[in-house]
């Protein structure tokens, strides 16, 4: 165990509260030698929300899909040092055993509410089949649970809405249905992959507070994927920041926002409107994420980092402690020493 | 639903009128004189003039059309100039074998083509997929009549399991009728199965990558429920379209297959009528096929409504 691992487990509470812990998850595709997700580790505790932030294409979705067993492999190559979900390693389970977990102990909602529901079945049919798949209950009981769950996600006239088809509902309503579908069996882990990106701003806030509220009553651990730092600040307890498939910084929300250490995180903060400019620090991140084939051998952010030197380009930096539960993957940490004035 | 069907039926009427005009005028443009064909070898001018007068060929074409159309509207499709049977009787005689062959062939095509298409989509890129594709391609490229002859050689001549030729009416001997129809249905249905397999495959491939199939898997549903309930139900739309088109084509008669297996069906009736310039019969057959096509399309639309909630209850 490295120092970084210790700080991670401290960050996310006691081990017995841990719902999901992953160490060294790497994902590549086909014969490409580059791991699009490289050495990702994190923990989520019961009742906690861990946010994964990072710009488009950094591997947030494939990370969560791999954890759900939804990433077809091949072509995906999924490797990991260890993973624990409720005392078992899900990534070594057989197809059937993994399917028994999905929709029961772990559930997922997706970015695209408009297309994530099956157009030819009613909302009720789609929720009820999930109950019947995992719970030893009759159709009437399954239906009653579906109605109760729809009411809990604040769908008015839940009983009546059971017979609605997806095309009869708005985007926000569909995402509520997705949440109801995901939570109806009271899972221990909810993975929400950008659940509000496709929705109107006012609806976004409603959906997020709905997830928070349901989490508070059920103790479900939430893995919230987003590229919106405002959302992170409002809903998450802990954050991991990903860049080009690697975790560059992780820790409690307060620590990351008050004292970001990685140049990329600092850049992100600068890009967040509510935070304002950070005088004397990075104002923006010039350049773009290189394609995977041109990732540097060392730090993957080196091509865009104003502090990068030869070592950054050549050697992969380790995760180092930057505070209690706060870790950063940067050769130049703590960064203050390298800043002018 | 009922009002939808009634509305569609109302729209069909003008379409049929248009088809009938087209059929009638094309006839008039065709080279060849039916009266000459009828009059026989000696071509006595007096007989010819008499025939012309009797069949109204001296009237202007629009008058001839109206005359014909009024008769058709009363269910009288005229007489065959050749066999001197009424066209209605001819159609009633030749239609059942063709419809039977069409239904049986479509059944073969559905039973073989759809599972094969699903399997090759689910196992895309594997041996199953490649084998299914090669078989389908051969099914598409082997001419029906040739496959028919091969089957006759194998099952009738060599193995003596099935009768080689000879249509037995269903009413007289249902078992004998079905046995006689096995080979023709396999020949025609096999080719259609290949078409359906390719369409099912591509429809399933499109659907398998969809978000709702991912959602179904995220629910922990097992393979079969994901593929058959969630994916296939959505792949059904193009399959229904394709099956309707194929069935409509079959109603026009599978000319060569009917010939090879000596089935007294529509295809043969049509070909004979065209060669003999038997106008009344050609018109009857074409009208009949056109009406069947329209009805089939209506049936397909009803099926769409049943399987697609977006059509049933538009937002
Ligand atoms: N099946 C696949 N084969 C090859 N590469 C893939 C495949 N799926 C995803 N990728 C690549 O993996 C990388 C990470 O994709 P991912 O969808 O996880 O990004 P993301 O962080 O979720 O982005 P976004 O914010 O846009 O959702 C991308 O570069 C993408 O092109
Ligand atoms: Mg994504």
XYZ file of C-alpha atoms and ligand atoms in Angstrom:
688
model
C 0.000 0.000 0.000
C 1.335 3.378 -0.942
C 0.877 6.596 0.945
C -1.730 7.649 -1.588
C -3.838 4.574 -0.928
C -3.834 5.274 2.772
C -4.957 8.845 2.291
C -7.699 7.696 -0.093
C -9.185 5.313 2.422
C -8.977 7.953 5.123
C -10.725 10.370 2.836
C -13.712 8.176 2.324
C -14.440 7.067 5.840
C -14.109 3.779 7.643
C -13.462 0.631 5.681
C -16.615 -1.106 6.956
C -18.711 1.692 5.422
C -17.088 1.197 2.062
C -19.566 0.155 -0.603
C -17.195 0.164 -3.548
C -13.424 0.324 -3.597
C -11.333 0.050 -6.748
C -7.562 -0.028 -7.011
C -5.587 0.376 -10.216
C -8.370 0.086 -12.773
C -7.065 0.281 -16.346
C -9.046 0.063 -19.563
C -7.793 -0.171 -23.122
C -9.467 -1.069 -26.389
C -8.562 -3.689 -28.960
C -4.914 -3.880 -29.882
C -4.094 -0.269 -28.990
C -1.274 -0.295 -26.445
C -2.481 2.870 -24.688
C -4.697 2.484 -21.646
C -7.484 5.047 -22.083
C -8.153 4.669 -18.372
C -4.949 4.189 -16.435
C -4.480 3.194 -12.827
C -7.700 4.661 -11.444
C -8.417 4.095 -7.742
C -11.245 5.301 -5.532
C -13.612 4.429 -2.751
C -17.266 5.322 -2.113
C -18.804 4.942 1.330
C -22.398 4.317 2.349
C -24.437 7.501 2.130
C -21.549 9.338 0.489
C -21.307 10.946 -2.911
C -18.109 10.693 -4.880
C -17.894 12.913 -7.926
C -15.732 12.062 -10.917
C -14.891 15.247 -12.833
C -13.008 15.716 -16.035
C -13.487 16.995 -19.523
C -15.165 15.099 -22.317
C -13.390 11.937 -23.357
C -11.268 11.529 -20.215
C -12.776 8.102 -19.557
C -15.511 8.758 -16.998
C -18.154 6.766 -18.799
C -16.018 3.762 -19.669
C -14.832 3.644 -16.044
C -18.399 3.482 -14.755
C -19.563 1.098 -17.476
C -16.692 -1.241 -16.636
C -17.705 -1.204 -12.977
C -21.267 -2.101 -13.991
C -20.063 -4.920 -16.221
C -21.580 -3.111 -19.203
C -18.420 -2.554 -21.205
C -18.199 -5.288 -23.855
C -14.902 -7.079 -23.435
C -13.506 -7.698 -25.987
C -12.924 -5.168 -27.504
C -12.337 -3.578 -24.086
C -9.385 -4.826 -22.013
C -10.168 -4.285 -18.359
C -7.430 -4.799 -15.752
C -7.370 -3.964 -12.053
C -5.306 -4.652 -8.946
C -8.298 -5.104 -6.707
C -11.951 -4.203 -6.449
C -14.416 -4.695 -3.634
C -18.161 -4.273 -3.857
C -20.029 -5.457 -0.767
C -17.154 -7.791 0.036
C -16.800 -9.298 -3.439
C -14.741 -8.388 -6.487
C -17.390 -7.689 -9.144
C -14.873 -7.568 -11.988
C -14.027 -11.253 -11.527
C -17.652 -12.412 -11.407
C -19.168 -14.504 -14.188
C -21.766 -12.995 -16.532
C -24.720 -14.389 -14.599
C -23.466 -13.428 -11.139
C -22.687 -9.910 -12.364
C -26.175 -9.619 -13.871
C -27.607 -10.639 -10.487
C -25.897 -7.587 -8.948
C -26.899 -5.169 -11.682
C -30.205 -3.464 -11.096
C -30.319 -4.982 -7.627
C -27.247 -3.963 -5.595
C -25.752 -1.545 -8.141
C -27.741 0.600 -10.524
C -26.977 3.212 -13.128
C -28.651 6.169 -14.756
C -27.428 7.642 -17.978
C -26.817 10.924 -19.671
C -29.488 10.493 -22.331
C -32.961 10.336 -20.782
C -34.585 10.709 -24.197
C -33.217 7.440 -25.529
C -32.533 5.390 -22.407
C -36.100 4.146 -22.023
C -37.452 1.529 -24.387
C -40.014 3.258 -26.640
C -42.286 0.241 -27.030
C -42.924 -0.499 -23.356
C -44.787 1.496 -20.754
C -42.967 3.088 -17.874
C -44.674 0.602 -15.560
C -43.576 -2.435 -17.555
C -39.993 -1.213 -17.517
C -39.865 -0.618 -13.773
C -41.803 -3.741 -12.842
C -39.592 -6.065 -14.872
C -36.588 -4.905 -12.840
C -38.351 -5.773 -9.599
C -39.512 -9.146 -10.872
C -36.006 -9.958 -12.100
C -34.399 -9.556 -8.696
C -37.054 -9.859 -6.027
C -39.099 -12.898 -5.171
C -42.411 -11.056 -5.325
C -45.571 -11.371 -7.381
C -46.660 -8.983 -10.103
C -49.046 -7.073 -7.835
C -46.359 -6.398 -5.248
C -43.893 -5.402 -7.986
C -46.466 -3.017 -9.377
C -47.121 -1.533 -5.945
C -43.389 -0.934 -5.521
C -43.210 0.728 -8.918
C -46.073 3.075 -8.020
C -44.496 3.919 -4.670
C -41.144 4.582 -6.341
C -42.682 6.828 -8.994
C -44.348 8.795 -6.237
C -41.012 9.119 -4.465
C -39.384 10.641 -7.540
C -42.282 13.136 -7.487
C -44.159 11.996 -10.510
C -47.684 13.270 -10.071
C -50.408 10.675 -10.583
C -47.931 7.795 -10.262
C -50.668 5.191 -10.616
C -51.777 6.668 -13.924
C -48.259 7.338 -15.214
C -47.483 3.653 -14.944
C -49.313 3.197 -18.243
C -47.505 6.041 -20.011
C -45.086 5.408 -22.850
C -41.730 7.215 -22.808
C -42.673 9.448 -25.754
C -45.524 10.847 -23.678
C -43.081 12.205 -21.077
C -40.716 15.172 -21.063
C -36.949 14.749 -20.679
C -37.025 15.633 -16.991
C -39.875 13.185 -16.400
C -37.995 10.449 -18.223
C -34.930 11.006 -16.070
C -37.161 10.740 -12.987
C -38.449 7.450 -14.353
C -34.849 6.302 -14.886
C -34.066 7.204 -11.284
C -37.148 5.346 -10.083
C -36.113 2.350 -12.154
C -32.579 2.456 -10.758
C -33.597 2.841 -7.121
C -36.677 0.621 -6.985
C -34.686 -2.322 -5.598
C -32.842 -0.063 -3.120
C -29.332 -0.600 -4.452
C -26.220 0.005 -2.363
C -24.582 1.934 -5.183
C -26.033 4.329 -7.722
C -23.845 5.381 -10.621
C -25.180 8.549 -12.215
C -23.356 9.307 -15.466
C -23.979 12.986 -16.177
C -27.643 12.608 -15.210
C -28.533 16.236 -15.881
C -26.385 17.237 -18.859
C -29.220 16.789 -21.341
C -31.789 18.682 -19.261
C -32.876 22.304 -18.811
C -31.077 24.204 -16.087
C -34.124 24.390 -13.790
C -34.800 20.685 -14.214
C -31.112 19.926 -13.546
C -31.330 21.338 -10.044
C -34.521 19.420 -9.331
C -33.038 16.111 -10.445
C -29.866 16.632 -8.420
C -31.709 17.511 -5.253
C -33.969 14.526 -5.830
C -30.950 12.218 -5.955
C -29.528 13.828 -2.822
C -32.804 13.498 -0.994
C -33.302 9.843 -1.899
C -29.723 9.154 -0.920
C -30.281 10.725 2.484
C -33.185 8.376 3.224
C -31.715 5.182 1.779
C -27.992 5.551 2.448
C -27.189 4.640 -1.130
C -23.639 5.425 -2.152
C -23.574 7.643 -5.223
C -20.911 7.826 -7.898
C -21.725 11.062 -9.671
C -20.053 11.644 -13.001
C -20.056 15.191 -14.243
C -17.977 17.856 -15.862
C -19.811 20.581 -13.988
C -17.857 21.823 -10.977
C -20.884 23.691 -9.690
C -22.694 20.384 -9.361
C -19.698 18.914 -7.568
C -19.522 21.754 -5.070
C -23.197 21.375 -4.275
C -23.703 17.634 -4.062
C -20.441 15.712 -3.596
C -18.537 14.792 -0.463
C -15.419 13.682 -2.267
C -14.025 14.298 -5.725
C -11.639 12.685 -8.103
C -10.415 14.773 -10.994
C -9.525 12.827 -14.113
C -7.396 13.942 -17.000
C -6.816 11.770 -20.089
C -7.753 8.601 -18.239
C -5.756 9.231 -15.068
C -6.740 10.519 -11.649
C -4.749 13.730 -11.230
C -6.195 14.825 -7.918
C -8.526 13.412 -5.295
C -9.864 14.389 -1.911
C -12.708 15.931 0.060
C -14.646 18.600 -1.822
C -13.672 21.406 0.581
C -9.964 20.620 0.281
C -10.047 20.484 -3.480
C -11.941 23.710 -3.850
C -10.021 25.671 -1.232
C -6.605 24.361 -2.120
C -6.424 22.753 -5.575
C -2.926 21.376 -6.179
C -2.769 19.981 -9.686
C -2.306 22.547 -12.470
C -5.194 20.906 -14.313
C -7.539 21.200 -11.321
C -6.516 24.806 -10.885
C -7.263 25.400 -14.529
C -10.696 23.812 -14.143
C -11.467 26.027 -11.157
C -10.504 29.059 -13.151
C -12.946 27.906 -15.772
C -15.807 27.751 -13.268
C -17.836 30.985 -13.399
C -18.895 31.109 -9.739
C -15.324 30.800 -8.486
C -14.102 33.874 -10.249
C -10.554 34.374 -11.423
C -7.720 33.163 -9.262
C -5.270 36.031 -9.353
C -1.640 35.124 -9.728
C -2.469 31.591 -10.790
C -3.466 29.845 -14.016
C -6.219 31.663 -15.803
C -7.002 29.121 -18.464
C -5.614 25.916 -19.880
C -4.168 26.480 -23.324
C -4.293 23.647 -25.837
C -6.409 20.512 -26.018
C -6.240 16.929 -24.784
C -3.930 15.027 -27.134
C -5.311 11.894 -28.813
C -4.471 8.700 -26.890
C -1.805 7.730 -29.420
C 0.081 10.911 -28.520
C -0.190 10.756 -24.738
C 3.235 11.653 -23.266
C 5.115 8.815 -21.589
C 5.182 10.727 -18.317
C 2.473 13.009 -17.003
C -0.375 13.089 -19.543
C -1.021 16.754 -18.758
C 2.578 17.705 -19.564
C 1.728 18.898 -23.082
C -0.518 21.619 -21.658
C 1.155 22.348 -18.336
C 3.043 25.637 -17.920
C 5.210 24.054 -15.191
C 6.199 20.929 -17.098
C 9.891 20.037 -17.410
C 11.734 17.062 -18.884
C 10.937 14.775 -15.964
C 7.194 15.524 -16.345
C 7.325 14.459 -19.992
C 9.333 11.315 -19.319
C 8.161 9.836 -16.017
C 4.692 9.113 -14.695
C 4.284 11.032 -11.424
C 3.098 9.151 -8.312
C 0.084 10.122 -6.199
C 1.420 12.174 -3.293
C -0.314 13.458 -0.214
C -1.271 17.134 -0.264
C -3.324 17.258 2.919
C -5.638 15.022 4.954
C -7.303 12.706 2.432
C -6.092 14.958 -0.338
C -3.758 13.502 -2.961
C -2.305 14.801 -6.195
C -0.456 13.166 -9.088
C 2.147 15.825 -9.891
C 5.946 16.086 -9.793
C 5.632 19.756 -8.854
C 3.466 19.299 -5.759
C 3.219 21.313 -3.623
C 2.853 23.761 -6.455
C 3.281 26.895 -4.323
C 7.058 26.434 -4.453
C 7.032 26.828 -8.207
C 4.718 29.830 -8.418
C 6.157 33.278 -8.986
C 5.709 35.649 -6.017
C -58.420 2.102 -34.845
C -61.639 1.335 -36.711
C -61.896 4.887 -37.998
C -58.283 4.672 -39.115
C -59.040 1.534 -41.125
C -62.171 3.063 -42.654
C -60.314 6.223 -43.591
C -57.559 4.193 -45.219
C -60.110 2.126 -47.136
C -61.690 5.324 -48.440
C -58.315 6.512 -49.720
C -57.756 3.178 -51.423
C -60.732 3.591 -53.786
C -59.250 6.424 -55.937
C -55.942 4.558 -56.026
C -57.661 1.516 -57.448
C -59.445 3.642 -60.051
C -56.113 5.094 -61.098
C -54.572 1.643 -61.368
C -57.487 0.439 -63.454
C -57.087 3.375 -65.878
C -53.405 2.691 -66.161
C -53.941 -0.985 -66.775
C -56.611 -0.310 -69.337
C -54.653 2.251 -71.329
C -51.408 0.260 -71.269
C -53.363 -2.576 -72.818
C -54.408 -0.340 -75.639
C -50.830 0.754 -76.275
C -49.493 -2.795 -76.474
C -48.727 -4.043 -79.985
C -50.842 -6.875 -81.275
C -54.518 -7.298 -81.963
C -56.507 -9.606 -79.687
C -59.134 -10.110 -82.355
C -56.545 -11.408 -84.780
C -55.272 -13.755 -82.092
C -58.828 -14.956 -81.555
C -59.860 -15.317 -85.145
C -57.430 -18.139 -85.727
C -55.578 -19.217 -88.827
C -58.002 -18.317 -91.632
C -58.641 -14.693 -90.510
C -61.932 -14.256 -92.290
C -62.518 -10.444 -92.492
C -66.242 -10.887 -91.816
C -65.549 -12.855 -88.630
C -62.984 -10.280 -87.543
C -65.404 -7.385 -88.054
C -68.066 -9.262 -86.180
C -65.751 -9.965 -83.257
C -64.676 -6.315 -83.130
C -68.248 -5.210 -82.944
C -69.155 -7.811 -80.320
C -66.327 -6.909 -77.934
C -66.806 -3.156 -78.448
C -63.323 -2.601 -79.931
C -64.734 -0.040 -82.357
C -65.768 2.406 -79.620
C -63.423 5.266 -78.549
C -61.011 4.167 -75.800
C -62.585 6.263 -72.966
C -65.956 4.762 -73.783
C -64.434 1.310 -73.755
C -62.888 2.088 -70.365
C -66.115 3.374 -68.832
C -67.951 0.394 -70.169
C -65.375 -1.958 -68.688
C -65.170 -0.053 -65.403
C -68.920 -0.225 -64.915
C -68.839 -3.958 -65.402
C -65.907 -4.341 -63.025
C -67.734 -2.303 -60.412
C -70.528 -4.851 -60.656
C -68.058 -7.663 -60.135
C -67.993 -8.638 -63.794
C -64.391 -8.750 -64.972
C -65.389 -9.969 -68.434
C -64.655 -13.161 -70.310
C -61.362 -14.679 -71.237
C -61.068 -14.319 -74.981
C -59.205 -17.573 -74.980
C -60.855 -20.087 -72.685
C -64.309 -18.489 -72.684
C -64.475 -18.768 -68.896
C -65.378 -15.661 -66.925
C -62.290 -13.891 -65.613
C -63.758 -14.013 -62.108
C -63.968 -17.783 -62.326
C -60.385 -17.995 -63.618
C -59.130 -15.832 -60.770
C -61.076 -17.855 -58.214
C -59.489 -20.979 -59.620
C -55.892 -19.766 -59.834
C -55.731 -17.587 -56.767
C -55.842 -20.246 -54.000
C -52.674 -22.116 -55.042
C -50.776 -18.835 -55.333
C -51.992 -17.565 -51.965
C -51.157 -20.874 -50.383
C -47.665 -20.895 -51.865
C -47.193 -17.267 -50.741
C -48.268 -17.995 -47.158
C -46.197 -21.152 -46.852
C -43.132 -19.501 -48.396
C -43.429 -16.513 -46.086
C -43.737 -18.864 -43.116
C -40.564 -20.654 -44.168
C -38.846 -17.301 -44.645
C -39.920 -15.984 -41.227
C -39.103 -19.170 -39.341
C -35.648 -19.426 -40.900
C -34.730 -15.814 -41.661
C -35.559 -14.101 -38.382
C -33.756 -16.438 -35.957
C -30.781 -16.564 -38.337
C -30.725 -12.756 -38.526
C -30.911 -12.379 -34.754
C -28.196 -14.961 -34.201
C -25.806 -13.423 -36.695
C -26.378 -9.912 -35.264
C -25.821 -11.058 -31.682
C -22.720 -13.000 -32.692
C -21.480 -10.394 -35.141
C -18.033 -11.159 -36.459
C -18.013 -14.746 -35.184
C -18.212 -18.005 -37.134
C -22.027 -18.108 -36.743
C -22.284 -14.714 -38.404
C -19.996 -15.605 -41.289
C -21.701 -18.934 -41.969
C -25.160 -17.308 -41.865
C -24.016 -14.617 -44.283
C -22.494 -17.067 -46.747
C -25.605 -19.247 -46.677
C -27.803 -16.181 -47.141
C -25.737 -14.941 -50.061
C -25.968 -18.334 -51.754
C -29.703 -18.331 -51.046
C -29.945 -14.992 -52.832
C -27.836 -15.920 -55.815
C -29.111 -19.417 -56.634
C -31.993 -19.147 -59.129
C -35.249 -20.566 -57.754
C -36.006 -22.816 -60.664
C -32.564 -24.375 -60.512
C -32.825 -25.029 -56.773
C -36.282 -26.467 -57.479
C -34.891 -28.871 -60.038
C -32.097 -29.909 -57.666
C -34.615 -30.587 -54.903
C -36.803 -32.610 -57.260
C -33.790 -34.667 -58.319
C -32.821 -35.319 -54.709
C -36.122 -35.795 -52.884
C -38.351 -37.106 -55.681
C -36.115 -38.939 -58.107
C -33.351 -40.258 -55.855
C -34.903 -40.541 -52.407
C -38.525 -40.787 -53.539
C -39.742 -38.996 -50.404
C -41.824 -36.305 -52.054
C -43.943 -36.133 -55.205
C -42.079 -34.425 -58.023
C -44.884 -32.461 -59.569
C -48.612 -32.140 -59.463
C -50.766 -29.800 -57.490
C -53.433 -31.333 -55.261
C -56.241 -28.966 -54.218
C -56.292 -28.372 -50.480
C -60.033 -29.006 -50.158
C -59.821 -32.499 -51.638
C -56.728 -33.786 -49.854
C -55.192 -31.411 -47.271
C -52.316 -33.728 -46.366
C -51.452 -34.472 -49.973
C -51.700 -30.779 -50.777
C -49.271 -29.811 -48.020
C -46.816 -32.555 -48.960
C -46.854 -31.376 -52.562
C -46.262 -27.797 -51.408
C -43.222 -28.564 -49.228
C -40.616 -28.254 -51.958
C -42.049 -25.178 -53.703
C -42.420 -23.420 -50.351
C -38.846 -24.267 -49.398
C -37.543 -23.082 -52.758
C -39.356 -19.749 -52.683
C -39.168 -19.303 -48.894
C -35.458 -20.089 -48.847
C -34.659 -17.149 -51.076
C -36.904 -14.871 -49.035
C -35.348 -16.153 -45.811
C -32.031 -14.856 -47.069
C -33.539 -11.409 -47.677
C -35.257 -11.384 -44.294
C -32.125 -12.608 -42.548
C -30.093 -9.700 -43.897
C -32.759 -7.194 -42.904
C -33.213 -8.707 -39.459
C -29.463 -8.684 -38.957
C -29.020 -5.025 -39.818
C -32.117 -3.981 -37.849
C -30.874 -5.883 -34.806
C -27.370 -4.436 -35.122
C -28.843 -0.944 -35.069
C -30.961 -1.697 -32.039
C -28.351 -3.625 -30.052
C -26.215 -0.483 -29.738
C -29.101 1.614 -28.513
C -29.279 3.245 -25.114
C -32.387 1.367 -24.043
C -30.716 -1.976 -24.623
C -27.917 -0.750 -22.366
C -30.575 0.232 -19.812
C -32.102 -3.231 -20.054
C -28.713 -4.754 -19.328
C -28.142 -2.287 -16.497
C -31.308 -3.677 -14.918
C -29.611 -7.049 -14.765
C -31.996 -8.621 -17.274
C -30.709 -11.860 -18.682
C -29.458 -12.234 -22.229
C -32.665 -13.642 -23.636
C -34.901 -10.901 -22.201
C -32.512 -8.232 -23.439
C -32.309 -9.635 -26.968
C -35.849 -10.838 -27.529
C -37.928 -8.475 -25.425
C -36.017 -5.222 -25.597
C -34.019 -5.398 -28.817
C -36.142 -7.541 -31.127
C -39.391 -5.721 -30.378
C -37.756 -2.581 -31.758
C -36.152 -4.331 -34.719
C -39.579 -5.571 -35.729
C -40.611 -2.480 -37.725
C -38.344 -2.946 -40.754
C -39.038 -6.689 -40.611
C -42.789 -6.074 -40.908
C -42.214 -3.716 -43.842
C -40.006 -6.218 -45.603
C -42.351 -9.137 -45.024
C -45.267 -7.152 -46.439
C -43.317 -6.278 -49.574
C -42.170 -9.850 -50.036
C -45.676 -11.198 -49.547
C -47.076 -8.723 -52.044
C -44.510 -9.830 -54.576
C -45.451 -13.448 -53.984
C -49.087 -12.697 -54.720
C -48.077 -11.717 -58.233
C -47.113 -15.363 -58.589
C -43.752 -17.066 -58.526
C -43.751 -17.733 -62.254
C -40.749 -20.025 -62.614
C -41.396 -21.966 -59.435
C -45.019 -22.506 -60.441
C -43.735 -23.725 -63.778
C -41.171 -26.125 -62.315
C -43.608 -27.662 -59.844
C -46.623 -27.340 -62.204
C -48.682 -25.345 -59.757
C -51.710 -23.872 -61.530
C -51.298 -20.406 -60.035
C -51.393 -16.723 -60.805
C -47.958 -16.528 -62.367
C -48.783 -18.990 -65.078
C -52.205 -17.435 -65.663
C -50.629 -14.034 -66.138
C -47.894 -15.180 -68.480
C -50.315 -17.156 -70.638
C -52.717 -14.220 -70.755
C -50.017 -11.799 -71.838
C -48.764 -14.077 -74.601
C -52.290 -14.669 -75.843
C -53.183 -10.978 -75.602
C -56.039 -12.066 -73.401
C -56.756 -8.486 -72.260
C -59.597 -9.203 -69.920
C -57.551 -11.717 -67.966
C -54.479 -9.491 -67.761
C -56.635 -6.623 -66.509
C -58.308 -8.867 -63.975
C -55.038 -10.242 -62.669
C -53.372 -6.835 -62.397
C -56.377 -5.273 -60.686
C -56.575 -8.166 -58.309
C -52.862 -7.950 -57.436
C -53.093 -4.168 -57.016
C -56.040 -4.504 -54.653
C -54.181 -7.181 -52.713
C -51.144 -4.896 -52.440
C -53.252 -2.054 -51.084
C -54.926 -4.327 -48.569
C -51.546 -5.696 -47.525
C -50.207 -2.217 -46.929
C -53.238 -1.466 -44.822
C -52.609 -4.649 -42.858
C -48.985 -3.616 -42.353
C -50.085 -0.203 -41.078
C -52.442 -1.860 -38.616
C -49.594 -4.071 -37.423
C -47.414 -0.955 -37.010
C -50.096 0.620 -34.851
C -50.228 -2.491 -32.732
C -46.476 -2.720 -32.158
C -45.585 0.950 -32.065
C -47.092 2.964 -29.221
C -45.874 6.209 -30.803
C -48.330 5.683 -33.665
C -51.137 4.530 -31.407
C -51.009 7.504 -29.091
C -49.146 10.370 -30.699
C -48.060 12.998 -28.281
N -15.720 1.025 -27.719
C -14.687 1.884 -27.747
N -13.616 1.625 -28.520
C -12.579 2.474 -28.558
N -12.494 3.613 -27.859
C -13.533 3.934 -27.068
C -14.687 3.087 -26.958
N -15.553 3.665 -26.097
C -14.978 4.804 -25.694
N -13.760 4.983 -26.265
C -12.847 6.096 -26.038
O -12.595 6.142 -24.672
C -12.389 7.497 -24.270
C -13.201 7.779 -23.049
O -14.563 7.764 -23.378
P -15.685 8.086 -22.300
O -16.989 7.898 -22.990
O -15.447 7.298 -21.079
O -15.456 9.636 -22.007
P -16.226 10.551 -20.965
O -15.230 10.997 -19.978
O -17.422 9.850 -20.450
O -16.652 11.778 -21.869
P -18.027 12.590 -21.898
O -17.903 13.649 -20.861
O -18.057 13.161 -23.279
O -19.136 11.627 -21.636
C -12.754 8.371 -25.457
O -11.566 8.829 -26.033
C -13.464 7.425 -26.398
O -13.180 7.775 -27.722
Mg -19.537 10.042 -20.764
